[in-house]
C-alpha positions as CSV (number, residue, x, y, z in Angstrom):
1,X,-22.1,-19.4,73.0
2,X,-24.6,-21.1,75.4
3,X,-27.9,-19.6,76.1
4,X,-28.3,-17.4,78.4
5,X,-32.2,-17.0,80.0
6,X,-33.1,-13.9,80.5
7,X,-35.3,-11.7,83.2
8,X,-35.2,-8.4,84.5
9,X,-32.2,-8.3,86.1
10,X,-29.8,-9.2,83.8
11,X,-31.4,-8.6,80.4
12,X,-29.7,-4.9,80.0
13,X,-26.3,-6.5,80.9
14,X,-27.0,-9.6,78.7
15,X,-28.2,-7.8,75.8
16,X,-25.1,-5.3,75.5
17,X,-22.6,-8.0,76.2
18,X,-23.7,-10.5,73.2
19,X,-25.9,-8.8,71.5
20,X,-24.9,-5.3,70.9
21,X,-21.9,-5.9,68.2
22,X,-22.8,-9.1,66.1
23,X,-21.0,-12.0,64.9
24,X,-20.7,-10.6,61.7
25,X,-17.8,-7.7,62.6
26,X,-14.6,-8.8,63.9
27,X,-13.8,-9.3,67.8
28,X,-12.1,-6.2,68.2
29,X,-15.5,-4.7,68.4
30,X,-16.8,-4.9,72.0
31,X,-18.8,-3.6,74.6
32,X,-17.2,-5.4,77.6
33,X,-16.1,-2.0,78.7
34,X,-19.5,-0.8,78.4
35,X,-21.1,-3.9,80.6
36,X,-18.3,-3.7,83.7
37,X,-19.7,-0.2,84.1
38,X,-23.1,-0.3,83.2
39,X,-24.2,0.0,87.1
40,X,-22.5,3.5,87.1
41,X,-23.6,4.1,83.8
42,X,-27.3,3.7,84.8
43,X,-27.0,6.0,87.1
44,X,-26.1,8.9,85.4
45,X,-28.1,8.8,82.8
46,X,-30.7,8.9,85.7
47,X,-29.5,12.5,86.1
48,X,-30.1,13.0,82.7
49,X,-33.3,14.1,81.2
50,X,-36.3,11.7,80.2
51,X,-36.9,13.7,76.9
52,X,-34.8,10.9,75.0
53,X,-33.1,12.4,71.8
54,X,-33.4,11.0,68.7
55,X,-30.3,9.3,67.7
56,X,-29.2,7.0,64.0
57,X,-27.1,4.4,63.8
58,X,-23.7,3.0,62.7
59,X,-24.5,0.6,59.8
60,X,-23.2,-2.1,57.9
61,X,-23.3,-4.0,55.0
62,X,-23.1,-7.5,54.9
63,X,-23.7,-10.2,52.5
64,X,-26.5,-12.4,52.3
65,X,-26.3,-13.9,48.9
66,X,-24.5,-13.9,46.0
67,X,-26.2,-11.1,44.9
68,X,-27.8,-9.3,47.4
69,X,-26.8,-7.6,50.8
70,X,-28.3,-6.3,53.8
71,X,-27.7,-3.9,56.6
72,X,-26.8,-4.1,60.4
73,X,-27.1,-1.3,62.6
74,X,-25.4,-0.2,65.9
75,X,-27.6,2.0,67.2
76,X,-26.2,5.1,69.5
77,X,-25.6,3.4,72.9
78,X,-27.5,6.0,74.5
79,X,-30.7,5.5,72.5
80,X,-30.2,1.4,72.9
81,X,-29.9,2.1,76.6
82,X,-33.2,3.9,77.1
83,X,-34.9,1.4,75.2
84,X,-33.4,-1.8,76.9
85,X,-34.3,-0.5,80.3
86,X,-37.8,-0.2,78.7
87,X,-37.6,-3.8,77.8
88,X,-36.8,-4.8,81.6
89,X,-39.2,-3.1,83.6
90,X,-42.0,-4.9,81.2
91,X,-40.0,-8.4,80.6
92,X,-43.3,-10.4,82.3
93,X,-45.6,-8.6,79.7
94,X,-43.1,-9.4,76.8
95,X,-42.7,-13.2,78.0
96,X,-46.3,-13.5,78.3
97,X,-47.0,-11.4,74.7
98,X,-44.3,-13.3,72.4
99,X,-45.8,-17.0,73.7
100,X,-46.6,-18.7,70.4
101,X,-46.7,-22.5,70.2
102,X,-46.0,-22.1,66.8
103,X,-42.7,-20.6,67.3
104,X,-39.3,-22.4,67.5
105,X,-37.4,-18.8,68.2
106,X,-38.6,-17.5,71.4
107,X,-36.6,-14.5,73.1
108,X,-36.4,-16.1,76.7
109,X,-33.0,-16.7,76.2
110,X,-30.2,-14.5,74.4
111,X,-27.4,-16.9,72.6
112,X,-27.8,-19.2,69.2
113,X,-30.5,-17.6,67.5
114,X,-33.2,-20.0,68.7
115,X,-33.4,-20.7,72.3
116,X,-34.5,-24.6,71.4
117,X,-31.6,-26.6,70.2
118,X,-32.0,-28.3,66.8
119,X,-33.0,-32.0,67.9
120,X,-36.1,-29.7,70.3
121,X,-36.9,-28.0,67.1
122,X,-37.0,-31.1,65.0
123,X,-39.3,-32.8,67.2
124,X,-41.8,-29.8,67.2
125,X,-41.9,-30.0,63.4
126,X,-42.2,-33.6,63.7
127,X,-45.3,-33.1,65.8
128,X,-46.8,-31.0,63.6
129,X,-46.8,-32.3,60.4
130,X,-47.8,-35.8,62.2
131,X,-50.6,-36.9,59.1
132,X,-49.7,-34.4,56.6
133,X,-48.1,-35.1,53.5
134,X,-47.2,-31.8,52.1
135,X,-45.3,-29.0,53.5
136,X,-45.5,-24.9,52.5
137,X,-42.5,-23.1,52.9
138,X,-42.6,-19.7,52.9
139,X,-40.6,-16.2,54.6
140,X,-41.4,-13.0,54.9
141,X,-40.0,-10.4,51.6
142,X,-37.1,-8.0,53.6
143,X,-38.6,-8.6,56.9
144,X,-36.3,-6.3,59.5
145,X,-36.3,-4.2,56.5
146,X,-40.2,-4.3,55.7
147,X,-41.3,-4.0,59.7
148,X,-43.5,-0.6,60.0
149,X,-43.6,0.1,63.6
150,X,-46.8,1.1,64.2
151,X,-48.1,-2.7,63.2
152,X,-46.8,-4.0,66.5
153,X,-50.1,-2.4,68.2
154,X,-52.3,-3.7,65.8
155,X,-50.5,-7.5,66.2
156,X,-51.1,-7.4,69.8
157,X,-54.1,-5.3,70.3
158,X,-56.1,-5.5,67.1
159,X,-56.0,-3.1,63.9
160,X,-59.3,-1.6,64.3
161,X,-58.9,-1.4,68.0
162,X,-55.5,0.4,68.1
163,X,-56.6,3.1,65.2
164,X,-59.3,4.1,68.0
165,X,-56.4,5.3,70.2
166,X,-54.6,7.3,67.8
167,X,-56.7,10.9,68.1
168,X,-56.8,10.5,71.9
169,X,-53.6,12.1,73.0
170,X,-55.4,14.4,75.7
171,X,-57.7,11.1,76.6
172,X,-56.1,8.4,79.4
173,X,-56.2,5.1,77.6
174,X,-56.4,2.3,79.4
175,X,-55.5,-0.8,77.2
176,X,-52.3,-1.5,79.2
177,X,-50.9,-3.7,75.9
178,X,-51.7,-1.4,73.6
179,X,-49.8,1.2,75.7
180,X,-46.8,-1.0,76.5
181,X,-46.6,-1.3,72.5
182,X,-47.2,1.9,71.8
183,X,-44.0,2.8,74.0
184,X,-42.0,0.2,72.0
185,X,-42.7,1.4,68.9
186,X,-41.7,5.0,70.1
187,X,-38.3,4.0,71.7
188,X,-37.4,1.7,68.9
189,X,-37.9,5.1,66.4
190,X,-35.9,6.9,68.5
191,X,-32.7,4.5,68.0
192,X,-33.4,4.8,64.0
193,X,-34.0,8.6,63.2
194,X,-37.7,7.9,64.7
195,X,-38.2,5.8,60.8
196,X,-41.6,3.8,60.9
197,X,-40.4,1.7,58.3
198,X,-38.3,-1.0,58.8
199,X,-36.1,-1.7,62.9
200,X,-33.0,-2.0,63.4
201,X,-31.0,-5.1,62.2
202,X,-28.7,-6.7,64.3
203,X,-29.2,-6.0,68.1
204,X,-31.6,-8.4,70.2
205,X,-34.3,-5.7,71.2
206,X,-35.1,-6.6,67.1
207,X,-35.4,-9.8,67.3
208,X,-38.1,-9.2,70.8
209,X,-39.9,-6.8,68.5
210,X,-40.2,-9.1,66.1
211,X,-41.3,-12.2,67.8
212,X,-43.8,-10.2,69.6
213,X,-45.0,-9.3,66.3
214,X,-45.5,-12.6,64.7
215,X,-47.0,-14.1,67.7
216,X,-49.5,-11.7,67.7
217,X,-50.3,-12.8,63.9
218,X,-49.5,-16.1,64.8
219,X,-52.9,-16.0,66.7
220,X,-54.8,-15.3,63.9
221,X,-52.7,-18.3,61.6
222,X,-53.3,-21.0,64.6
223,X,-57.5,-20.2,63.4
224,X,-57.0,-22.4,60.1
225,X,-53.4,-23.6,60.0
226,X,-51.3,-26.1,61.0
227,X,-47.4,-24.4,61.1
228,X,-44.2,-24.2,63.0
229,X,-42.1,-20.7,62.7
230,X,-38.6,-19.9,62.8
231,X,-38.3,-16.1,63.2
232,X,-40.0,-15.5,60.1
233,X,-39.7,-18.6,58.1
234,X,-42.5,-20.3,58.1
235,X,-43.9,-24.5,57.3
236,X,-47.4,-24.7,56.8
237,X,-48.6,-28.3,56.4
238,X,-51.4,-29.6,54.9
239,X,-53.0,-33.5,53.4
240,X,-53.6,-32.1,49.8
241,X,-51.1,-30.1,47.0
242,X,-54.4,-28.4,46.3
243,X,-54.6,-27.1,49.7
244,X,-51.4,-26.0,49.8
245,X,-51.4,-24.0,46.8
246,X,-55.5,-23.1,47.9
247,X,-53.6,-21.1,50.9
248,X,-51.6,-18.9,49.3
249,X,-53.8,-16.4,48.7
250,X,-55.3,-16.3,52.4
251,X,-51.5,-16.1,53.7
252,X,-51.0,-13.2,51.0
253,X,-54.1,-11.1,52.3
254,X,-53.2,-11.8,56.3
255,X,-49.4,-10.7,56.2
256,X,-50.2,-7.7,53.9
257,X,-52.9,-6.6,56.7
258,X,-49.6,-6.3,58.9
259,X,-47.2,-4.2,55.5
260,X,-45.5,-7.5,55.6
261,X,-45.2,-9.5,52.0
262,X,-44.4,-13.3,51.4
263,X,-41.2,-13.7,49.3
264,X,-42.0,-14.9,46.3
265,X,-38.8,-17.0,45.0
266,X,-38.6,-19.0,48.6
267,X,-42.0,-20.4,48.2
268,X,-42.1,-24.4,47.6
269,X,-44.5,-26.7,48.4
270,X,-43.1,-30.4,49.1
271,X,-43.8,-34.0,49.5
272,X,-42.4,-36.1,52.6
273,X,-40.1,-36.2,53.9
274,X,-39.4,-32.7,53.9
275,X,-35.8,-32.6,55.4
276,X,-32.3,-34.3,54.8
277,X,-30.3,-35.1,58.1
278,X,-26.4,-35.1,57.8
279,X,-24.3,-36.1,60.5
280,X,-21.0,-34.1,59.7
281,X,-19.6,-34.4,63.2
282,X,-18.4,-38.7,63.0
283,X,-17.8,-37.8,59.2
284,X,-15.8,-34.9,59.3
285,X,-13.7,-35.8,61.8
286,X,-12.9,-39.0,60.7
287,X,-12.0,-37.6,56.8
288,X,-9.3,-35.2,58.6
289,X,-7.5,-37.6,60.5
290,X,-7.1,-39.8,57.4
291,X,-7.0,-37.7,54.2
292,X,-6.0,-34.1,56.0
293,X,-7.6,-31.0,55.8
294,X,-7.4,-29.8,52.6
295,X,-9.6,-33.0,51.6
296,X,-11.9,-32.3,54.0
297,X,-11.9,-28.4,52.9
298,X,-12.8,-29.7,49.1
299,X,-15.4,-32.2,50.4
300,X,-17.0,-29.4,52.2
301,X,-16.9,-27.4,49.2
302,X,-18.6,-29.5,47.3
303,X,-21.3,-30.2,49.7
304,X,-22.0,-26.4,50.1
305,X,-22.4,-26.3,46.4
306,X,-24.8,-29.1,46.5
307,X,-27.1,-26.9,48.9
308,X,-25.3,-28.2,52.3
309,X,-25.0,-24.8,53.4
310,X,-23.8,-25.8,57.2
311,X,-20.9,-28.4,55.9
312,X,-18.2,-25.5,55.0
313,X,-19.4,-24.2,58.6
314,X,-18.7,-27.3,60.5
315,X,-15.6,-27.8,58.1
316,X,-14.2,-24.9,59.3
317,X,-14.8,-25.3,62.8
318,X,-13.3,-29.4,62.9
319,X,-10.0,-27.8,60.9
320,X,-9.4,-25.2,63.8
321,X,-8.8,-27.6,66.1
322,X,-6.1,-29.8,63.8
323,X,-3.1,-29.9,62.8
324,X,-2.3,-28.6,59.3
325,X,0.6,-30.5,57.0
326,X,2.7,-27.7,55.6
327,X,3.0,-28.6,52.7
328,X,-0.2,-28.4,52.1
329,X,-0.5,-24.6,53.1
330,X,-0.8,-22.6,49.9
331,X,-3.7,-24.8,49.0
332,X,-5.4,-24.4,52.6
333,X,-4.9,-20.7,52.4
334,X,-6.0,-20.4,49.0
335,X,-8.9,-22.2,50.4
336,X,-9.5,-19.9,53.0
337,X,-9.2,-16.3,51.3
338,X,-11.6,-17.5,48.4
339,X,-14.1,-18.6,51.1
340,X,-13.8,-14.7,53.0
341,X,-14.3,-13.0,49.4
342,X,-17.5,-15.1,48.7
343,X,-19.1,-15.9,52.3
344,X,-17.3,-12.9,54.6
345,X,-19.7,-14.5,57.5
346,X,-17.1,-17.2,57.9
347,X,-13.9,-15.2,57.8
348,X,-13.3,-15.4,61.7
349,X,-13.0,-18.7,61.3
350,X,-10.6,-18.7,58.9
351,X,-8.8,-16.2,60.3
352,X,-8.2,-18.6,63.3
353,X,-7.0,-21.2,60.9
354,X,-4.8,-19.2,59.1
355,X,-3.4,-17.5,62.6
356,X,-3.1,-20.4,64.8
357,X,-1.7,-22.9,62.2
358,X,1.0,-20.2,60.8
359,X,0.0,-20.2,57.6
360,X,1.8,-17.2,56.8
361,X,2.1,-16.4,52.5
362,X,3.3,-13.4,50.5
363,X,0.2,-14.2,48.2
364,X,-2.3,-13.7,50.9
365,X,-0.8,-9.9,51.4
366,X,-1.1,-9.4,47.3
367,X,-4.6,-10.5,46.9
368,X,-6.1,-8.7,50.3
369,X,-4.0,-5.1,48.5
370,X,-5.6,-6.4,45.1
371,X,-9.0,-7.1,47.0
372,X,-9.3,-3.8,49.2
373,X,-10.7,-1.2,46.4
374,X,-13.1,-3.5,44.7
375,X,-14.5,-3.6,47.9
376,X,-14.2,0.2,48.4
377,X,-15.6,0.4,45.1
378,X,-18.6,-2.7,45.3
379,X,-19.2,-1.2,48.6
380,X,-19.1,-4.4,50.1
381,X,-18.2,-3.5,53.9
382,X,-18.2,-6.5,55.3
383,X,-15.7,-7.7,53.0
384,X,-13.5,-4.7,53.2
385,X,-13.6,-4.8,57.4
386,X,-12.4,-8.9,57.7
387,X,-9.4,-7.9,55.4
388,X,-8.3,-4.7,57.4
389,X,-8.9,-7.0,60.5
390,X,-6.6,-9.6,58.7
391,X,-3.9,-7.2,58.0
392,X,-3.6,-6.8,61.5
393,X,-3.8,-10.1,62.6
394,X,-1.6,-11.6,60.2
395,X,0.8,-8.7,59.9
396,X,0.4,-8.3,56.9
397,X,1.7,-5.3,55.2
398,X,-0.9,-2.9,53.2
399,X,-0.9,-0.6,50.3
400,X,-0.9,3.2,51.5
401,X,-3.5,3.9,49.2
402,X,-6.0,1.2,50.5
403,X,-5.6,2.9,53.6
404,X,-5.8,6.6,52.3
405,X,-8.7,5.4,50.1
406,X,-10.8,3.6,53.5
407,X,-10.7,7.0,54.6
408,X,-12.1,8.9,51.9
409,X,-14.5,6.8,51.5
410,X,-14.7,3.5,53.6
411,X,-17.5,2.7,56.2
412,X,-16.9,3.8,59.9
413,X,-15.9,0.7,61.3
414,X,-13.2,-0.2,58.1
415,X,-12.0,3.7,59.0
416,X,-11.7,2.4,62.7
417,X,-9.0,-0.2,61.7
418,X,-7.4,2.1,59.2
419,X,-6.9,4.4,62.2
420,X,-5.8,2.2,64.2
421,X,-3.2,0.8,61.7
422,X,-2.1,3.9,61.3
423,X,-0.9,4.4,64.9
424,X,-0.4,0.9,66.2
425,X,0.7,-0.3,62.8
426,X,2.4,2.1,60.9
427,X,5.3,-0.4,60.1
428,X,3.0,-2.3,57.7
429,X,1.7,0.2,55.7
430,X,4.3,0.5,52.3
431,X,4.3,2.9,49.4
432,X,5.4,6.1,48.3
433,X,5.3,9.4,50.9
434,X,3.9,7.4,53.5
435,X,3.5,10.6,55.7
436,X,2.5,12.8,53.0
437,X,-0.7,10.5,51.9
438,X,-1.6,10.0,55.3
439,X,-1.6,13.6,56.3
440,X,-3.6,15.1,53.7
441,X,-6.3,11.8,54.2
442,X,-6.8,12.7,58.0
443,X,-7.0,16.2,57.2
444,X,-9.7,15.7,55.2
445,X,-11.2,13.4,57.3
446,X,-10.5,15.9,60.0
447,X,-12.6,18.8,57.9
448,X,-15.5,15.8,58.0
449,X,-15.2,15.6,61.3
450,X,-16.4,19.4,62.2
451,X,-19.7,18.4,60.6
452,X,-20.5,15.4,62.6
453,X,-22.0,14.8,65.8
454,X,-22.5,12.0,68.6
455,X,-27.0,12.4,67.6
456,X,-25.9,10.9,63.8
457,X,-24.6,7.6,62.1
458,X,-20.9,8.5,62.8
459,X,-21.0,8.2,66.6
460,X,-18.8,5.6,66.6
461,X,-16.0,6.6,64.3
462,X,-16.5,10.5,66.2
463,X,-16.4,8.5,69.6
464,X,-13.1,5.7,69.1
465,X,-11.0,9.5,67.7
466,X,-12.3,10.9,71.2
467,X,-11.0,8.5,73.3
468,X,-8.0,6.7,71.5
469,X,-6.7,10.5,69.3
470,X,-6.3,8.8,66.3
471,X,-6.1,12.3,64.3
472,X,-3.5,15.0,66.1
473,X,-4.6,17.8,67.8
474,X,-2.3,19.9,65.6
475,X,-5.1,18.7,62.7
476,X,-8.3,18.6,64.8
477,X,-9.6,21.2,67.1
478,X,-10.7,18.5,69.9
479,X,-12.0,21.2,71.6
480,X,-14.3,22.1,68.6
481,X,-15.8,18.8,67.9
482,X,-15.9,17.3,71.7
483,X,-16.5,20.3,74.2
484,X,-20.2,20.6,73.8
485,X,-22.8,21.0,76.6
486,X,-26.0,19.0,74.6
487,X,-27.0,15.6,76.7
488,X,-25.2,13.3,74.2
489,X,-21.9,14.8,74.3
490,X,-22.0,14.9,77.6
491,X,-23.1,11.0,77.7
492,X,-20.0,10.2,76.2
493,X,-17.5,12.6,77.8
494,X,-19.0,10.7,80.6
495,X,-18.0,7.2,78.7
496,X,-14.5,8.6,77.9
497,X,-13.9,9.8,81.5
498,X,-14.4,6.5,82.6
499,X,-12.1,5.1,80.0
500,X,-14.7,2.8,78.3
501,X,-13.7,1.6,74.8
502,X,-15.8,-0.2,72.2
503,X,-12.5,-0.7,69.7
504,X,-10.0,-3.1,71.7
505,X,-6.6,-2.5,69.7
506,X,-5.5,-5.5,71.2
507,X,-8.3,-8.1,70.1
């Protein structure tokens, strides 16, 4: 998408409508019903009280290596609200508090991650390390993850001077930053179960809190290093190895002041030049008009195994837009699934390809049946929800007991789908006593139900039954679990009145 800059006006709106669900979870998850009423959504809340509940949110897991994972969150909408109005009645303090010259992320836009494009970047870094021969690369250890809260205050304000504020709660302080962050801090707790450690993953009111945070430290760095930063990768540069390596120890001492620790397997110090430049685009498409696309799909493969992580990427993306020889379709489908089991953050693209260019298999059902409980079972989420959102978009038939097992014990948005598949669907589910296995699952699922509420992680799932009544009345008492008088319920009897979705069936 393009970027979008950002002020006070439309930074609620802007933040909910590309921000809110990520990239990583299929389309069907959306708040464009949210956004076309978010004017009349404002206002009731306005009614509501200012005491702001404490809320937890609807996670993920998602892959980030081959062997390791992290977690997105969607916080309560409610919670995210409060705290996005926040962020727009102070947007001129944030703009002016996340200003690094260091930085090639800033948050004055919403969009691509950065809000420079890549040639901008690239001639920042060339500026920088104009005389030095030798780059250190380093990132932050877990950094979402690793955030404590409280640090933003001592990033913009000063450690020593923000600890002088803490026993003053009948005093008026008048540091207006330190104030501003203290409210952050508060709000962004509230949309995690009011956790110090660690922020919420995913939604862009992270990524302000973050670059607010490293710019603050960024001040200190600028003192006695010359570096460009990327969220929270960061190239020092520097006219010696020696000093290179000298520095390590300094950087160690100044990010642990902040709880944050360097990540010890990413750090490399090299010689110039320091980066390879590819140009895929005049390559790619020139390999796919003459040897076809499963060619360029083993090219790209080969390139991503060499460390050319952006070529299966770009692959993707120039393959979309061809057309496929059918003949050639088991091998560009067998393509395709392997690269959703091992890099899920790619299966939308494929999805496309495999949708628009009717590439439509027997073995893709049996390997996506076959695939479904190790992902149960791995609890690999992401995974699990691109091959429910595959079953639907490929009409593909699935095994009852992959759906009776997501239930049990599937994440909330996986359950979602397997809701939804079981109303909208049913005709692709197979197996012995159908009815039967589904019955008892929702039952029990029903029984869960009782114990949740909209203040916990299962808002969502508790929220799509609401409005879409995915379980039967004659097995949930609706009245039970939705008839409540607390300020949440009532937030989203409000959402369901005015008809506002965040799972589009037909997407």
């Amino acid at each position: 998408m393009e970027n979008i800059i950002l002020d006070s006006s439309n930074l609620i709106k802007e933040c909910f409508l590309h921000k809110y669900f990520t990239e990583e979870m299929p389309p069907s998850f959306s708040s464009e019903d949210f956004v076309e009423k978010i004017d009349k959504i404002l206002s009731k809340i306005l009614t509501f009280s200012n005491n702001y509940p404490t809320t937890y949110c609807t996670n993920l897991s998602i892959y980030k290596s081959e062997y390791t994972r992290r977690t997105i969150s969607l916080p309560n909408p409610y919670s995210y609200l409060q705290l996005l109005r926040f962020l727009s009645s102070n947007w001129k303090t944030i703009l002016k508090l996340s200003k690094s010259s260091n930085s090639t992320s800033p948050i004055f836009s919403i969009g691509d991650l950065s809000s420079y494009t890549f040639d901008e970047s690239r001639k920042i870094r060339c500026k920088c390390f104009f005389g030095y021969k030798y780059r250190l690369k380093i990132d932050l250890s877990n950094f979402y993850n690793s955030i404590y809260t409280h640090s933003l205050t001592w990033a913009l304000v000063g450690k020593e001077e923000s600890k002088k504020y803490i026993d003053t709660k009948n005093k008026k302080i008048s540091n207006k930053t330190y104030i501003f962050a203290d409210q952050y801090d508060k709000l962004m707790r509230k949309c995690k179960g009011l956790e110090t450690n660690g922020i919420i993953i995913g939604p862009f009111a992270s990524r302000i809190f973050s670059e607010l945070l490293l710019s603050g430290i960024d001040k200190i760095l600028r003192q006695q290093y010359q570096f460009v930063r990327f969220v929270d990768d960061y190239n020092f540069y520097f006219r010696t190895k020696q000093d290179a390596e000298n520095s390590l120890s300094d950087l160690y001492q100044i990010f642990n002041e902040y709880n944050l620790t360097l990540n010890k397997e990413k750090i490399s110090i090299d010689l110039f030049p320091f980066e390879n430049y590819y140009d895929f685009n005049s390559q790619f498409n020139s390999m796919i008009k003459k040897d076809g696309a499963e060619s360029l799909l083993r090219y790209a493969l080969s390139l991503f195994e060499k460390g050319q992580k952006g070529a299966l990427k770009y692959a993707l993306k120039v393959i979309k837009s061809e057309h496929i020889n059918q003949k050639n379709a088991v091998e560009i489908a067998s393509y395709l699934i392997n690269i959703m089991m091992v890099k899920p953050d790619l299966s939308s693209l494929c999805l496309k390809i495999l949708k628009n260019k009717i590439i439509k298999l027997n073995i893709i059902k049996k390997v996506i049946n076959e695939e479904i409980p190790e992902c149960i079972k791995a609890k690999k989420q992401q995974e699990l929800l691109w091959f429910l959102y595959s079953v639907i978009t490929l009409q593909i038939n699935i095994d009852v007991k992959n759906i009776t097992k997501i239930l049990e014990s599937g994440d909330d948005f996986s359950r979602i789908l397997s809701l939804n598949i079981i109303k909208n669907h049913k005709t692709l589910i197979y197996g012995a006593n159908i009815d039967n296995c589904i019955n008892e699952a929702l039952k029990t699922l029903s029984n869960q139900f009782l114990k949740y509420d909209f203040y916990g992680e299962h808002w969502l799932l508790l929220y799509e039954n609401y409005i879409n009544k995915y379980i039967s009345s004659s097995i949930l008492d609706y009245n039970k679990v939705y008839n409540k008088r607390d300020e949440l319920s009532k937030f989203f009897q409000f959402l369901k009145k005015e008809n506002i979705e965040f799972y589009k069936t037909n997407k």
